[in-house]
PDB file of C-alpha atoms in Angstrom:
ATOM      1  CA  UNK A 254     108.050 129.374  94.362  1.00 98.00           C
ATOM      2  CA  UNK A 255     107.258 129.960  97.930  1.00 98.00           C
ATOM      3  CA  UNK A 256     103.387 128.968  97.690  1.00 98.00           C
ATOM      4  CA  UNK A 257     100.951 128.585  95.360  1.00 97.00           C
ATOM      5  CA  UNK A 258      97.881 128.245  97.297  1.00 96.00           C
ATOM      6  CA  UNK A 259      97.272 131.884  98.407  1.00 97.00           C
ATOM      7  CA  UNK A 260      94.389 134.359  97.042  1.00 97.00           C
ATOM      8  CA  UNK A 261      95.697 137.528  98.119  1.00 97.00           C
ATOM      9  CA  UNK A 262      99.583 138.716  98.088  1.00 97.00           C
ATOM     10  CA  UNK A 263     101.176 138.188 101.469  1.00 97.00           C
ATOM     11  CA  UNK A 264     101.733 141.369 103.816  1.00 94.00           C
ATOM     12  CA  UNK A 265     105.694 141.603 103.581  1.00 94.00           C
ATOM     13  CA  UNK A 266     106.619 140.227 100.885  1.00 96.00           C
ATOM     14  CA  UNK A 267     110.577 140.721  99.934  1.00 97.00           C
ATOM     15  CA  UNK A 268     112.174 141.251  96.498  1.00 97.00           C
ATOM     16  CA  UNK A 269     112.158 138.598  94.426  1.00 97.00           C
ATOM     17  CA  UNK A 270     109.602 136.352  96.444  1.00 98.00           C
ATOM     18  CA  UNK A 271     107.459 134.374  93.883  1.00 98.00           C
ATOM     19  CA  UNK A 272     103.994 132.820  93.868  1.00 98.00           C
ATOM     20  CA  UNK A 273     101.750 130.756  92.019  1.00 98.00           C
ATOM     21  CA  UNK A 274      98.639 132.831  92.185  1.00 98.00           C
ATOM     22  CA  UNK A 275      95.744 130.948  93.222  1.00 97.00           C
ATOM     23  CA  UNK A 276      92.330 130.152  92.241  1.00 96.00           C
ATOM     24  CA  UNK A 277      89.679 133.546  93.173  1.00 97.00           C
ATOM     25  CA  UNK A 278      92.259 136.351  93.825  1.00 98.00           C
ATOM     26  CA  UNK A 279      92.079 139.401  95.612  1.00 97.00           C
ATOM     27  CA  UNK A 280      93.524 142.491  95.951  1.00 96.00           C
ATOM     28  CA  UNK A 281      96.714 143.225  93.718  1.00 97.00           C
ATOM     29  CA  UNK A 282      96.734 139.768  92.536  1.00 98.00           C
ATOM     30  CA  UNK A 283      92.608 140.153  91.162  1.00 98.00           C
ATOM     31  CA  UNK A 284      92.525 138.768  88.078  1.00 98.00           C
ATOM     32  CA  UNK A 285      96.027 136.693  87.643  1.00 98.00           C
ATOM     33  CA  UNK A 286      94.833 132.921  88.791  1.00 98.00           C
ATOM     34  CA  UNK A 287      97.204 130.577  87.632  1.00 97.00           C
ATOM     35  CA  UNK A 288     100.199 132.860  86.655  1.00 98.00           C
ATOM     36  CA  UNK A 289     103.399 133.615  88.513  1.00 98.00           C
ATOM     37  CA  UNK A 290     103.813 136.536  90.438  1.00 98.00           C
ATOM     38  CA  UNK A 291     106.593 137.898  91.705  1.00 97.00           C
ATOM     39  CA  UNK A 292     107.812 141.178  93.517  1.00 98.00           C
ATOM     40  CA  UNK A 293     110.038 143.580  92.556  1.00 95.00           C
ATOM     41  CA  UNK A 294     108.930 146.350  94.062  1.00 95.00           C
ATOM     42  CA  UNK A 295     105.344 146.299  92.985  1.00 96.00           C
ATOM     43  CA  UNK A 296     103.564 142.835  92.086  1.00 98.00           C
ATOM     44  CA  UNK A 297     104.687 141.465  88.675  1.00 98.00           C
ATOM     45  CA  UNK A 298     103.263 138.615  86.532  1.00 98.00           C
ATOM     46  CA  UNK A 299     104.228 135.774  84.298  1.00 98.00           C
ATOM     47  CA  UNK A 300     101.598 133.489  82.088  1.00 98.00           C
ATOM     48  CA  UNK A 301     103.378 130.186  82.267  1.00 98.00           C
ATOM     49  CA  UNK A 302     103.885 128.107  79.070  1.00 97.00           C
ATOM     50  CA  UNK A 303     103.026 124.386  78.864  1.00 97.00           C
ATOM     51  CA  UNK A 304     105.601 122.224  80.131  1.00 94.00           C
ATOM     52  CA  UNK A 305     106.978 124.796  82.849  1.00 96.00           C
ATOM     53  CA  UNK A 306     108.509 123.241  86.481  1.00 95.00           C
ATOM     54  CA  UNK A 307     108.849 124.739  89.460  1.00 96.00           C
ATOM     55  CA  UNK A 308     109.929 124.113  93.060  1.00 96.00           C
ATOM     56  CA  UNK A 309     106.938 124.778  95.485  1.00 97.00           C
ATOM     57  CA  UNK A 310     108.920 125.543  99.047  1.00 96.00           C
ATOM     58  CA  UNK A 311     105.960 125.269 101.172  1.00 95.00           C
ATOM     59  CA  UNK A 312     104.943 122.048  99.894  1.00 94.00           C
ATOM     60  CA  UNK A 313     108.120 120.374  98.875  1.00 93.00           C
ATOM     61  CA  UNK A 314     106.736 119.231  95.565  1.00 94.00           C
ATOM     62  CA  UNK A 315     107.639 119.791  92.092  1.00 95.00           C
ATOM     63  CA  UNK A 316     104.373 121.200  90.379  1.00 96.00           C
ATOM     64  CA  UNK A 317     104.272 121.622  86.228  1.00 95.00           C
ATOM     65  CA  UNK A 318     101.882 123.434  84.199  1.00 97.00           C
ATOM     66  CA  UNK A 319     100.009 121.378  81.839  1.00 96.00           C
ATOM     67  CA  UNK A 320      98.168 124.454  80.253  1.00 96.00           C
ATOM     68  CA  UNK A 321      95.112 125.109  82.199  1.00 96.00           C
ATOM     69  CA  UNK A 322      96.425 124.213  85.845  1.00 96.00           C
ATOM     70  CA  UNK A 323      99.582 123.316  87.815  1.00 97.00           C
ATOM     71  CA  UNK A 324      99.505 119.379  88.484  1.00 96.00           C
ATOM     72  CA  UNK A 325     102.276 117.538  90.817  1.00 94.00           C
ATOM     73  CA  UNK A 326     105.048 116.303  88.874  1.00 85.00           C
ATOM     74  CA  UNK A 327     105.859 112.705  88.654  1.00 74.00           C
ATOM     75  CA  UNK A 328     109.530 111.694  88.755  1.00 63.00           C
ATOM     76  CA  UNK A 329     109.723 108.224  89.622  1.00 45.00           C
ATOM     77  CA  UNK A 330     107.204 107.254  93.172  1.00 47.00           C
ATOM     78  CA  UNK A 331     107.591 110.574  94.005  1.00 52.00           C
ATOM     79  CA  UNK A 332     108.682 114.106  93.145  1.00 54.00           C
ATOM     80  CA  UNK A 333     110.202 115.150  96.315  1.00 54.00           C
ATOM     81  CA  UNK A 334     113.505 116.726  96.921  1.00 54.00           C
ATOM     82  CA  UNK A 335     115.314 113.236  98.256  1.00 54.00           C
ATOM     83  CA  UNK A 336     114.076 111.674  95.203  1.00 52.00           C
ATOM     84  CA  UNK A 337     115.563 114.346  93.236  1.00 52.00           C
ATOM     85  CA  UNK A 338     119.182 113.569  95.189  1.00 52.00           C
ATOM     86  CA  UNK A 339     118.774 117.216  97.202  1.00 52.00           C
ATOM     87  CA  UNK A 340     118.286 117.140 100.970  1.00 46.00           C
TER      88      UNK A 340
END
């Protein structure tokens, strides 16, 4: 996931980019708070199931959906990507 703090889709997005649509969105992402979208072509979106993990770029944080909102992960002290042995 590139970001998952924005309202509104970004202006360039390329195939394949994919978001965690944030709380109040606008424009083609009205509506979808909370769910995955990605782009293929046009804005597509996902409703994540309970339990879900994803890689947020931007942040370099592990985030999970607990089934209302996305939450940091724990792993151990933290949930970052040296923790993880990447980097």
């Amino acid at each position: 996931v590139k970001d998952k703090d924005l309202t509104a889709p970004p202006g360039s997005p390329a195939a394949g980019d994919v978001y965690i649509v944030a709380s109040s969105p606008t424009g083609a992402w009205a509506g979808q708070a909370g769910k995955l979208s990605y782009f293929d072509q046009v804005w597509r979106f996902i409703t994540p199931n309970e339990g879900l993990s994803l890689w947020v770029n931007d942040e370099d944080l592990i985030y999970s959906y607990n089934g209302t909102a996305w939450v940091p992960s724990v792993f151990g002290e933290t949930n970052t990507a040296s923790n993880l042995g990447a980097g």
